[in-house]
Short mmCIF file of C-alpha atoms in Angstrom, two decimals:
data_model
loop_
_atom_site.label_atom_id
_atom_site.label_comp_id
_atom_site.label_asym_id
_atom_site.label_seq_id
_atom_site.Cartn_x
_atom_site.Cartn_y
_atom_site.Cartn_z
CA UNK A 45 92.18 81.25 95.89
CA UNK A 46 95.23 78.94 95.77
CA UNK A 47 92.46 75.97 96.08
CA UNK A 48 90.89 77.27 93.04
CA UNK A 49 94.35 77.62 91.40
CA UNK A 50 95.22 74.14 92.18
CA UNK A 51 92.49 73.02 91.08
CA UNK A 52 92.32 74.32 87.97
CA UNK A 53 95.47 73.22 87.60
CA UNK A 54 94.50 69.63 87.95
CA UNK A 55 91.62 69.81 85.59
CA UNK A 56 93.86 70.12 82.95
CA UNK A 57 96.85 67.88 83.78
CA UNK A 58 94.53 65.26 84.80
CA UNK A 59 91.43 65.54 82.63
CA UNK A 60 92.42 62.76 80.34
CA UNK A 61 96.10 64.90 79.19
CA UNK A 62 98.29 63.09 81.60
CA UNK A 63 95.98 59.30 81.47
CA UNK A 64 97.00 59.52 77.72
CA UNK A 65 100.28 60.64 78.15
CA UNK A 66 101.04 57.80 80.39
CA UNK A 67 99.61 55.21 78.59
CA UNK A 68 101.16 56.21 75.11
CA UNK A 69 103.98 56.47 76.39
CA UNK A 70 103.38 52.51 78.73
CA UNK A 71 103.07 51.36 74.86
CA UNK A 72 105.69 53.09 73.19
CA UNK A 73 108.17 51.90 75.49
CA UNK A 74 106.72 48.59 75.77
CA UNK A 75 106.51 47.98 71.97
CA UNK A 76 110.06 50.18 71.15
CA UNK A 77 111.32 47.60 74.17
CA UNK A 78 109.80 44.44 72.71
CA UNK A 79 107.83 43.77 75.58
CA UNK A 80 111.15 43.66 78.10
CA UNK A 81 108.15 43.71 81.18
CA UNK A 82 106.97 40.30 80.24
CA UNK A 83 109.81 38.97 77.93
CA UNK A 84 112.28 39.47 80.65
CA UNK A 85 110.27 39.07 83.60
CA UNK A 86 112.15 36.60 85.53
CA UNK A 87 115.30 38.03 84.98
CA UNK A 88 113.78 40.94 87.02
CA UNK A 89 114.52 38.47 89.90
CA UNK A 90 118.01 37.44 88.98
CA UNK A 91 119.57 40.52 89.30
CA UNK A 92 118.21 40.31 93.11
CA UNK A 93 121.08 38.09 93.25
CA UNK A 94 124.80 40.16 94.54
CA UNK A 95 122.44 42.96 94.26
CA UNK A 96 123.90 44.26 97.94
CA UNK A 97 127.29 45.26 96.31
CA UNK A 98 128.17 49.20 96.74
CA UNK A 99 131.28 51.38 96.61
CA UNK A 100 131.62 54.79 98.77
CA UNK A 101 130.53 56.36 95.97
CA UNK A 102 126.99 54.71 95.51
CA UNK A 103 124.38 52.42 97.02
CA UNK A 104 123.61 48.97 96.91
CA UNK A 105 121.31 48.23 93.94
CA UNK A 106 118.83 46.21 96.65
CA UNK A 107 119.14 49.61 98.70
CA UNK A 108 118.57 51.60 95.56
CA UNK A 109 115.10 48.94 95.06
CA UNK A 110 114.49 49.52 98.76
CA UNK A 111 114.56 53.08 98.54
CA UNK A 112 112.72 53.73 95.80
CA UNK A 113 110.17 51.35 97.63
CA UNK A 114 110.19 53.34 100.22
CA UNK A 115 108.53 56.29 98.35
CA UNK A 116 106.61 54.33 96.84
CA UNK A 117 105.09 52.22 99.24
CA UNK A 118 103.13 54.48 101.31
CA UNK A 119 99.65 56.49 101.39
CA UNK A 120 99.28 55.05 97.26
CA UNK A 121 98.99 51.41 98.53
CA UNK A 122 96.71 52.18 101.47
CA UNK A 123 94.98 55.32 101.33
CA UNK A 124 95.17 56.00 97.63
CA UNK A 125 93.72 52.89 96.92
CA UNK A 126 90.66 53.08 99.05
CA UNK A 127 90.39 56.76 97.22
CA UNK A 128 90.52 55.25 94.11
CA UNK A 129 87.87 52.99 95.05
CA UNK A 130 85.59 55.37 96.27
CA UNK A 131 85.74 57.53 93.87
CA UNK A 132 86.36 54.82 90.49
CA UNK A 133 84.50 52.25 92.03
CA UNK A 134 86.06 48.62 91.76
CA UNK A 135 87.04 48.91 87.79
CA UNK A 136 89.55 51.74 89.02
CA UNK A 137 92.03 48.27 90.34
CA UNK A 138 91.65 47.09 86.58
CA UNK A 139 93.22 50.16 85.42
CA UNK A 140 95.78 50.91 88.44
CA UNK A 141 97.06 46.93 87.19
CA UNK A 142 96.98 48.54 83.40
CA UNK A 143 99.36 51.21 84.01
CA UNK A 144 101.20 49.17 86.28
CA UNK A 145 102.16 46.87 83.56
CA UNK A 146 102.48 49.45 80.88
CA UNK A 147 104.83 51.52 83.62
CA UNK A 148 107.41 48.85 84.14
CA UNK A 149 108.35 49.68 80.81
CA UNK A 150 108.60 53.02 81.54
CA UNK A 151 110.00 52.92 84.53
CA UNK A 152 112.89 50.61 83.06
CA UNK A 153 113.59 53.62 80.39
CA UNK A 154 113.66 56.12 82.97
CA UNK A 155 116.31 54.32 85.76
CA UNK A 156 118.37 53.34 82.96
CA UNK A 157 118.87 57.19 82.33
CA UNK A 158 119.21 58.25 85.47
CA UNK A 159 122.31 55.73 85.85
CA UNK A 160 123.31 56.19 82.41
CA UNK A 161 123.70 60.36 82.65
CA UNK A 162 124.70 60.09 86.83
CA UNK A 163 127.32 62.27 88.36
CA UNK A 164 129.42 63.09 91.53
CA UNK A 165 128.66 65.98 93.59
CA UNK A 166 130.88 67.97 96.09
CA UNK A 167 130.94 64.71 98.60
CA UNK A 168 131.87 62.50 95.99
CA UNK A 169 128.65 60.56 95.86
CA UNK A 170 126.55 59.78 93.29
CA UNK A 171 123.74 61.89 92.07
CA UNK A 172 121.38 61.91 88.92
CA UNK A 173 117.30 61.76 87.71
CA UNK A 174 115.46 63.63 85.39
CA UNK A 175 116.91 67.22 85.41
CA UNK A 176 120.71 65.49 85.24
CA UNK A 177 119.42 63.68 81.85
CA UNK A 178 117.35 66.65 80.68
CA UNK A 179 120.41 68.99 81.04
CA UNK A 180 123.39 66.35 79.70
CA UNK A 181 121.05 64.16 77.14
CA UNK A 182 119.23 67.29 75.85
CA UNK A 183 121.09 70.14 76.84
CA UNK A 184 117.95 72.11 78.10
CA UNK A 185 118.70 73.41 81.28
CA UNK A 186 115.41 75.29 81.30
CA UNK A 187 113.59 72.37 81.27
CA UNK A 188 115.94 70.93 83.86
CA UNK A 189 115.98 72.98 86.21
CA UNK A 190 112.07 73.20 85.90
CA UNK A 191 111.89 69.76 86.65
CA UNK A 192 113.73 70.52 90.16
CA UNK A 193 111.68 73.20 91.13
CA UNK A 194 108.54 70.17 90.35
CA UNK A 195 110.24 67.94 92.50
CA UNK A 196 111.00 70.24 94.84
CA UNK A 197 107.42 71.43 95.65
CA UNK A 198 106.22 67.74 95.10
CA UNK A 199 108.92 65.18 96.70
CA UNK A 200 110.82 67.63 98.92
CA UNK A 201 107.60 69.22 100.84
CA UNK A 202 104.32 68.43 99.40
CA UNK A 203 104.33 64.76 99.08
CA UNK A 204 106.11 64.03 103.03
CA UNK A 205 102.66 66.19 104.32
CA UNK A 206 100.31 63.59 101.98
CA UNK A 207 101.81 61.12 104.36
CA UNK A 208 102.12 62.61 107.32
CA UNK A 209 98.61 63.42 107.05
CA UNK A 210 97.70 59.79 106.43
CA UNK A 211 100.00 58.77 109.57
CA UNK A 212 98.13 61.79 111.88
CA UNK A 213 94.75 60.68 110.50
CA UNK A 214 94.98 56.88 111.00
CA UNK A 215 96.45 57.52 114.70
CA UNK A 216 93.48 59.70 115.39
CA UNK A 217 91.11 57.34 113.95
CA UNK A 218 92.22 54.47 115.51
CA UNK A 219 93.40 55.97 119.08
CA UNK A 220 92.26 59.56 119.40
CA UNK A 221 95.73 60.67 119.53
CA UNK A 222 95.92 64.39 118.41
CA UNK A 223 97.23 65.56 114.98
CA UNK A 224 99.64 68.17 116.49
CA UNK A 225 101.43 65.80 118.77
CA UNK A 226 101.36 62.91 116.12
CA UNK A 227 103.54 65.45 114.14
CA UNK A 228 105.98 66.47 116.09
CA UNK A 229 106.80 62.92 117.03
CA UNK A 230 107.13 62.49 112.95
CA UNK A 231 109.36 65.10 112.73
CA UNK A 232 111.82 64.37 115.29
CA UNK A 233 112.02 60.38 114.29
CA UNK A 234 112.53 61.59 110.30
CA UNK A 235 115.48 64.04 111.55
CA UNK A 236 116.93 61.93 113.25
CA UNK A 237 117.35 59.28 109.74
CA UNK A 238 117.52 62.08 107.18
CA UNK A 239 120.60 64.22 109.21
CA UNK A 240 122.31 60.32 108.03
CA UNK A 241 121.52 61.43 104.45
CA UNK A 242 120.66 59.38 101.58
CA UNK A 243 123.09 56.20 102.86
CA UNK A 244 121.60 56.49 106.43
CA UNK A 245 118.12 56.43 104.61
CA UNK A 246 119.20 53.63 102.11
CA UNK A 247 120.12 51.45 105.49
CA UNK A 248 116.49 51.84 106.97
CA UNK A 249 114.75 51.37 103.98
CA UNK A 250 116.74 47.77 103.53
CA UNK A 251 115.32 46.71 106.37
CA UNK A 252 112.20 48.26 107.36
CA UNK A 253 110.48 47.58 103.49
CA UNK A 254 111.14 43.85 103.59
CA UNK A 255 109.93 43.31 106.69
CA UNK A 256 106.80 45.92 105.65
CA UNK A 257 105.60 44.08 102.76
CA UNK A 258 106.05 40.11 103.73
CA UNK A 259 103.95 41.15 106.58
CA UNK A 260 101.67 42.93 104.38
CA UNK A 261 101.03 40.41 102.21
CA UNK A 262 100.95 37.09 104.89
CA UNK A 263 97.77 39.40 106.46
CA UNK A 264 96.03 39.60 102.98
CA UNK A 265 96.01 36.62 101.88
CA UNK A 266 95.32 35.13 104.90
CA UNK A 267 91.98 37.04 104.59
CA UNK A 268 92.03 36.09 100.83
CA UNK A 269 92.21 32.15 101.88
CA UNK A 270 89.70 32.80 105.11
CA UNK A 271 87.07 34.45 102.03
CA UNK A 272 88.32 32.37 99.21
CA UNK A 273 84.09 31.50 97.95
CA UNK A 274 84.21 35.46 97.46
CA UNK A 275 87.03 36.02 95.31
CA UNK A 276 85.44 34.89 92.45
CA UNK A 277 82.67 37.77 92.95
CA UNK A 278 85.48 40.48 93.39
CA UNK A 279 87.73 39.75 90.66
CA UNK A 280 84.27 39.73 88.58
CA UNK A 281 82.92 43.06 89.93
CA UNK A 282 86.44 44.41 89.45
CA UNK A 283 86.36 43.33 85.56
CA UNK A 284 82.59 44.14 84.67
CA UNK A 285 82.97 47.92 86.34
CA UNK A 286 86.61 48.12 84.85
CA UNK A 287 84.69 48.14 81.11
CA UNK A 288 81.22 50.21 82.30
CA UNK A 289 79.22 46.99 82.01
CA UNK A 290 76.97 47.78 85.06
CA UNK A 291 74.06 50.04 85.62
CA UNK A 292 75.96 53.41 85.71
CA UNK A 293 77.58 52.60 82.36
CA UNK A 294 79.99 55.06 80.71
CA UNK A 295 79.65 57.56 83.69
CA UNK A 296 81.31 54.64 86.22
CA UNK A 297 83.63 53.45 82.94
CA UNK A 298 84.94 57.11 83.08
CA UNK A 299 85.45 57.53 86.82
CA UNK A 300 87.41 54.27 86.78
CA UNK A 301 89.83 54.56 84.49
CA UNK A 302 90.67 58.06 85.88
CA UNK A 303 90.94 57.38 89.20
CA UNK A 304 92.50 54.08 89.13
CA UNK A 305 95.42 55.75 86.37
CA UNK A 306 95.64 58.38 88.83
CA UNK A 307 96.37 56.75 92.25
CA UNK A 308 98.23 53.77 90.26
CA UNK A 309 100.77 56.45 89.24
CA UNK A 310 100.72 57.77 92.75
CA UNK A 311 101.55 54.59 94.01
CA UNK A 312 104.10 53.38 91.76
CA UNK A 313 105.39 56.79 90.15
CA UNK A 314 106.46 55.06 86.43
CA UNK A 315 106.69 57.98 84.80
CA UNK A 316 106.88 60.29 87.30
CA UNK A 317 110.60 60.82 87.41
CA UNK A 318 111.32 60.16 91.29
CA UNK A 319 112.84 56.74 90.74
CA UNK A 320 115.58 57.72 88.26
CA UNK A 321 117.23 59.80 91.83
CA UNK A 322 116.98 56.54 93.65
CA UNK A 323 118.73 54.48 90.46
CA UNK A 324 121.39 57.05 89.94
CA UNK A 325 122.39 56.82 93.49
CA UNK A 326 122.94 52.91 92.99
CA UNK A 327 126.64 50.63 92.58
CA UNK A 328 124.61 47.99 89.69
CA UNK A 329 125.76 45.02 89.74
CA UNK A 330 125.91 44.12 87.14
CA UNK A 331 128.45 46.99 86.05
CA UNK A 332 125.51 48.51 83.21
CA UNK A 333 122.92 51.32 83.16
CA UNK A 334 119.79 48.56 81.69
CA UNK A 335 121.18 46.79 85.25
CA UNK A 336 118.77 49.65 87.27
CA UNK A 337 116.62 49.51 84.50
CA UNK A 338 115.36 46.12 85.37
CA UNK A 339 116.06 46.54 88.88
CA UNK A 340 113.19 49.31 89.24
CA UNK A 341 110.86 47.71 86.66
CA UNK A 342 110.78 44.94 89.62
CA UNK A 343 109.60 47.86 91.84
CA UNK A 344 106.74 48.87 89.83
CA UNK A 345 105.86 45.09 89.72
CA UNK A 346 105.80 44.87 93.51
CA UNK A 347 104.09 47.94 94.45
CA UNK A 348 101.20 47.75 92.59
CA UNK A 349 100.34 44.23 91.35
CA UNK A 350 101.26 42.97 94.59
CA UNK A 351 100.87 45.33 97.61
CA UNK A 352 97.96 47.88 95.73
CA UNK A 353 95.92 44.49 94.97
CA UNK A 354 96.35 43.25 98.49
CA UNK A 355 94.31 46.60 99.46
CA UNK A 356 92.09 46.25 97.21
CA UNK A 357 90.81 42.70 97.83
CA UNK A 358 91.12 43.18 101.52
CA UNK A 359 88.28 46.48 100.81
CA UNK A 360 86.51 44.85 98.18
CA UNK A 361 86.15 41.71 100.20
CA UNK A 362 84.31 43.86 103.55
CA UNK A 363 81.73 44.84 100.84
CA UNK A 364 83.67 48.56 99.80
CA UNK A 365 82.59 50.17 96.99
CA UNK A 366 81.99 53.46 95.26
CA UNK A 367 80.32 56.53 97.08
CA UNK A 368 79.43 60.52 96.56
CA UNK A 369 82.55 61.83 98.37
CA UNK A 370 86.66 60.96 98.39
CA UNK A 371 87.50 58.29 101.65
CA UNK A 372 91.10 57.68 102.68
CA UNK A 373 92.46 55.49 105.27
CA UNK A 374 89.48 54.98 107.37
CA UNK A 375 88.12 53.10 104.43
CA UNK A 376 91.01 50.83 104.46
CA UNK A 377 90.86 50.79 108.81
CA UNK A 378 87.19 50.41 108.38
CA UNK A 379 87.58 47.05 105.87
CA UNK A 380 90.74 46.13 107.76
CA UNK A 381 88.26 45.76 111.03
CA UNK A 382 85.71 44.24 108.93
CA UNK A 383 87.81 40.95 108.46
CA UNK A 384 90.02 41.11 111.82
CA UNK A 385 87.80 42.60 114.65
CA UNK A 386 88.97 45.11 116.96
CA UNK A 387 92.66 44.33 115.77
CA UNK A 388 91.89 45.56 112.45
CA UNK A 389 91.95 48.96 113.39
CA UNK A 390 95.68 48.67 115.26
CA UNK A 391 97.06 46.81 112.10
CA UNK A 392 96.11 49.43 109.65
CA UNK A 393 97.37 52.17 112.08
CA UNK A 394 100.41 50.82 112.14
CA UNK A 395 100.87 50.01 108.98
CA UNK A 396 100.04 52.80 107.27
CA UNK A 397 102.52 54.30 110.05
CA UNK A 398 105.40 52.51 108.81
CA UNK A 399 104.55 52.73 105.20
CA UNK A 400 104.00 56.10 105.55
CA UNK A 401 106.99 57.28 107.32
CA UNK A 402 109.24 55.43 105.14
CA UNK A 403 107.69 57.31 102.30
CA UNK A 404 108.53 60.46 104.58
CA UNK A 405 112.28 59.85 104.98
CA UNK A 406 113.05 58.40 101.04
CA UNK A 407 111.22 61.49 99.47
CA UNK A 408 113.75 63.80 101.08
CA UNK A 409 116.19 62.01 99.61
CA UNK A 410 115.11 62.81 96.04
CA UNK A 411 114.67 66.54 97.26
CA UNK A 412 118.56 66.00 98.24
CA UNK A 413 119.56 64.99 95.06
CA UNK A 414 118.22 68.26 93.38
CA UNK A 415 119.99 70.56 95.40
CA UNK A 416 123.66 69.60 93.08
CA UNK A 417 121.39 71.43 90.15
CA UNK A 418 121.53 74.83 92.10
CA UNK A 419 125.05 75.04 93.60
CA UNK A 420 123.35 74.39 96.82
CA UNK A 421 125.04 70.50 98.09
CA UNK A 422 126.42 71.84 100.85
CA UNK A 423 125.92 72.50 104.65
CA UNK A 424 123.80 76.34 104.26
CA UNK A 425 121.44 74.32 101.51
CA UNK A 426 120.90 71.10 102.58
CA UNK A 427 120.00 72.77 106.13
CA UNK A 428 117.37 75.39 104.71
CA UNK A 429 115.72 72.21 102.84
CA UNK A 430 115.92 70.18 105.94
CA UNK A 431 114.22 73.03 107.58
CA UNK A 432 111.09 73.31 104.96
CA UNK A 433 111.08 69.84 104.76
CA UNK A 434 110.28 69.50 108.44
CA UNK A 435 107.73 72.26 108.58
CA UNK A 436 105.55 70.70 105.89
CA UNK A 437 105.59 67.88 107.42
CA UNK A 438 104.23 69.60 110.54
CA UNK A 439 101.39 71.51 108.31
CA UNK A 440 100.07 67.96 106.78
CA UNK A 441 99.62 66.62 109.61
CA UNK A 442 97.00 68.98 110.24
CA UNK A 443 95.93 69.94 107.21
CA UNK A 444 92.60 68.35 105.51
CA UNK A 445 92.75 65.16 103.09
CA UNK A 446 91.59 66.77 100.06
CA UNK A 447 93.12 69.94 99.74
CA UNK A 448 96.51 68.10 100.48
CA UNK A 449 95.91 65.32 97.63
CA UNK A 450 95.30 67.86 95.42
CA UNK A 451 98.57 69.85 95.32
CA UNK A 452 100.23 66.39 95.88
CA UNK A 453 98.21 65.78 92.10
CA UNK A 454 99.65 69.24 90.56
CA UNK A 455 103.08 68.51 91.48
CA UNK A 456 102.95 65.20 90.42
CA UNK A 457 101.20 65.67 87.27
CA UNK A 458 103.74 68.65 86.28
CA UNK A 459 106.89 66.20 87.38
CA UNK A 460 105.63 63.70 84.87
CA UNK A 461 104.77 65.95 81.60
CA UNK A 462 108.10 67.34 81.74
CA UNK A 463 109.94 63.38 82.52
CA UNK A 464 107.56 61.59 79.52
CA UNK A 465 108.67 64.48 77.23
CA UNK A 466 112.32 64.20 78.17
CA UNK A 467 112.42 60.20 77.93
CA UNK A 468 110.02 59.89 74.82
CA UNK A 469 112.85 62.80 73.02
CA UNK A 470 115.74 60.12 74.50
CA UNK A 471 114.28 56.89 73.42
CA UNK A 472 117.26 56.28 71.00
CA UNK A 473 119.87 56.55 73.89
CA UNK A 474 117.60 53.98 75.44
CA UNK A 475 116.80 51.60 72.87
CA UNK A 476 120.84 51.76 72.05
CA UNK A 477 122.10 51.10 75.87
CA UNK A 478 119.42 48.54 76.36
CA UNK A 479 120.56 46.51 73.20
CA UNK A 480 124.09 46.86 74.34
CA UNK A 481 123.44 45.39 77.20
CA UNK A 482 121.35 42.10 75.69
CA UNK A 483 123.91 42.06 73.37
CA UNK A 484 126.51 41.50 75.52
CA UNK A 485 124.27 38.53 77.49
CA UNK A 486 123.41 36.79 74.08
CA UNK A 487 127.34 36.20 73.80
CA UNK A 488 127.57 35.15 77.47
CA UNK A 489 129.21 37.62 79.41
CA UNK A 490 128.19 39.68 82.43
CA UNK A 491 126.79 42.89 80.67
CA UNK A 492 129.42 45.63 81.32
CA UNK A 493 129.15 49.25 79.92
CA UNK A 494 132.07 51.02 78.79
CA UNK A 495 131.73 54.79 77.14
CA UNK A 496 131.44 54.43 73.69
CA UNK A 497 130.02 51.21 73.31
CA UNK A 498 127.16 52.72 71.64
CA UNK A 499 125.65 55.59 70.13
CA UNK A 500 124.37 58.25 72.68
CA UNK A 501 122.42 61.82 73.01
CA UNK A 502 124.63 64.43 74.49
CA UNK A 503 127.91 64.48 76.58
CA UNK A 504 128.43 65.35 80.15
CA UNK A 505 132.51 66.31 81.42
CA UNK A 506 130.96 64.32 84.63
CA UNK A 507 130.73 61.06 82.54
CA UNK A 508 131.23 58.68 85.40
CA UNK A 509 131.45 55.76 82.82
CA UNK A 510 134.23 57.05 81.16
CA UNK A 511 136.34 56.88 83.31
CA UNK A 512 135.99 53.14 84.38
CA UNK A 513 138.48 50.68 83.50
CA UNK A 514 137.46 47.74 81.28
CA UNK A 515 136.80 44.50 83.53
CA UNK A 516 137.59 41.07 82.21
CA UNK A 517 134.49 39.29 80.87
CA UNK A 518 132.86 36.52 83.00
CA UNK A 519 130.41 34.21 82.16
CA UNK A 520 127.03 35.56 83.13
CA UNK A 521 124.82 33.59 86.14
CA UNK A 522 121.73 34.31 84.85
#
């Protein structure tokens, strides 16, 4: 029965209502931007630069990036790619690099609100996201406090099993090693960061994901180079079934623009809402809410057009295509032993591993952040959460693919038609702060927001940027 409910659920969020939502609101915020994606891609980079700056209040803005990586990369880049795959065939990587691009733009709009609307809770520290801006930019605390309950169910339980089960599965696969135990050993490494809370987690995430991805991406394009007289094959079967130009026609056009929108917002979550608790959390350098804005855009940029393609070749290259029923990571194991033998197997194991986990440990940090909306940041709440938190972790690994995707789809798709209406209804506050701060770089200085400097939607007694003393202008380095 709750299968059924799930997935009828699902047949409405994601039977074309959320696809257009995302990609009207990808081009809204892209044109209402003027293009910042592209127009401002390299200074994307820049802000890289003195980006490991914090206070005891916050988090670096490179941890913030590394964090929000950290939920990001995971079961999208390698398991949700191959389902996209074999269930989109290869057009669905057209359209996971369509809403990529389109999401940067939203995913700048979102961070910069949850920085812009951020407060303190009871330790001091820095919280914010969707339900924060909902409840100070639009004064619904309904629709708020909705939102949590979303993220709750999706980022502070369902989502950790997704990847636990991807972890327990590849293991199995690749060494027989059973589900049960493969779980248990999960749980006790991700206590063991998450009892550090969300700066214990922010440290092993700006570590572990740089070291992830370079490796990552020196494997796949290693195998891109070794293969290099196929490329031109892929990147054509990837364009031809993007646009229904083969034999199955519209049927194929269909399946691959839903399934590659769908796991492309799994994977890089513009849109979604999750980020914004990972950009609130941040010390940006420089001293400005567009600062996270462009810092998170990079994200989106990095886990999908880079890490989500290097899947994708490395399947589509071992001959992967399209099929009658959903494949996970043993498709990606499968192609991974395709181009490197026996080792192919052990890489993909333990990749997926770390992805995974780190996945594991930054969604309980957006769970965390929720827990200031109910009175319940302190030692009796953030212990009962711990507690569920664990035990789903313990049910996914054991639990079978499909039935887990799916209620990782409802919660997702509910997260996100609650965040697009909030940050489509705030667009002036954004348009407004994001001028501000190109304003301010047009005349040379380093962009630095002070309350008032512009025109906003609602007011918070928490204003953290009130109550900031004006710094001297400096020339900017960028």
């Amino acid at each position: 029965m709750i299968h059924e409910l799930v997935s009828a659920v699902n047949g409405v969020l994601w039977g074309w209502l959320l696809i257009v939502m995302l990609v009207v609101t990808g081009v809204w915020f892209s044109v209402r931007l003027g293009g910042i994606q592209l127009r401002h891609f390299t200074h994307m980079f820049s802000l890289l630069k003195g980006s490991s700056k914090s206070d005891k209040a916050g988090i670096s803005s490179f941890q913030a990036l590394c964090t929000s990586l950290s939920a990001r990369v995971g079961t999208g880049n390698l398991a949700g790619v191959a389902v996209a795959i074999s269930l989109g065939g290869a057009g669905a990587v057209f359209w996971m690099w369509v809403i990529a691009i389109l999401g940067m733009a939203t995913g700048f709009a979102e961070s910069l609100l949850g920085q812009l609307y951020k407060v303190k809770d009871s330790k001091g520290e820095y919280r914010g996201g969707p339900a924060y801006y909902i409840q100070q930019g639009l004064n619904k605390r309904w629709l708020a406090i909705t939102f949590s309950l979303c993220l709750f169910l999706g980022y502070g339980f369902i989502f950790s099993a997704v990847q636990a089960n991807s972890i327990t599965d590849a293991l199995n696969h690749a060494y027989g090693i059973d589900t049960l135990n493969a779980g248990l050993v999960i749980i006790l490494l991700a206590g063991v960061i998450v009892i550090g809370g969300l700066r214990g987690i922010a440290r092993f995430a700006e570590w572990m994901i740089p070291f992830m991805g370079i490796s990552y991406v020196i494997v796949a394009v290693g195998i891109t180079v070794y293969n290099i007289e196929m490329v031109p094959g892929v990147l054509a079967n990837i364009f031809s079934s993007a646009f229904g130009l083969q034999e199955a026609g519209y049927g194929a056009l269909g399946a691959a623009i839903k399934h590659g929108i769908q796991r492309g917002l799994y994977s890089n979550e513009a849109g979604s809402g999750s980020v914004p608790h990972a950009a609130a959390s941040a010390t940006p350098n420089p001293n400005h809410p567009a600062s996270q804005g462009y810092v998170q855009m990079l994200g989106v940029f990095l886990d999908t057009m880079v890490l989500c393609t290097c899947t994708a070749v490395i399947i589509l290259l071992a001959g992967g295509e399209q099929g009658d029923q959903m494949e996970g990571i043993r498709m990606t194991q499968d192609a991974m032993s395709f181009h490197l033998g026996n080792g192919g197997n052990d890489f993909v194991a333990a990749a997926i591993s770390l992805f995974a986990f780190t996945s594991v440990v930054a969604n309980y940090a957006y769970g965390e952040s929720n827990l200031h909306m109910f009175k319940l940041d302190n030692r009796a709440g953030r212990s009962v959460y711990t507690v569920g938190y664990l035990l789903m972790i313990l049910w996914g690994s054991m639990a079978s693919l499909p039935h887990v995707w799916a209620m990782a789809d409802m919660a997702l798709g509910l997260m996100t038609v609650i965040n697009i209406i909030a940050i489509v209804w705030l667009t002036p506050t954004i348009v407004a702060v994001s001028q501000d701060y190109l304003n301010q770089r047009k005349l040379g200085k380093e962009p630095e927001y002070q309350h008032g400097n512009c025109e906003i939607q609602g007011a918070t007694e928490d204003d953290i940027w009130s109550q900031r003393p004006a710094q001297t202008d400096k020339p900017s380095g960028t």
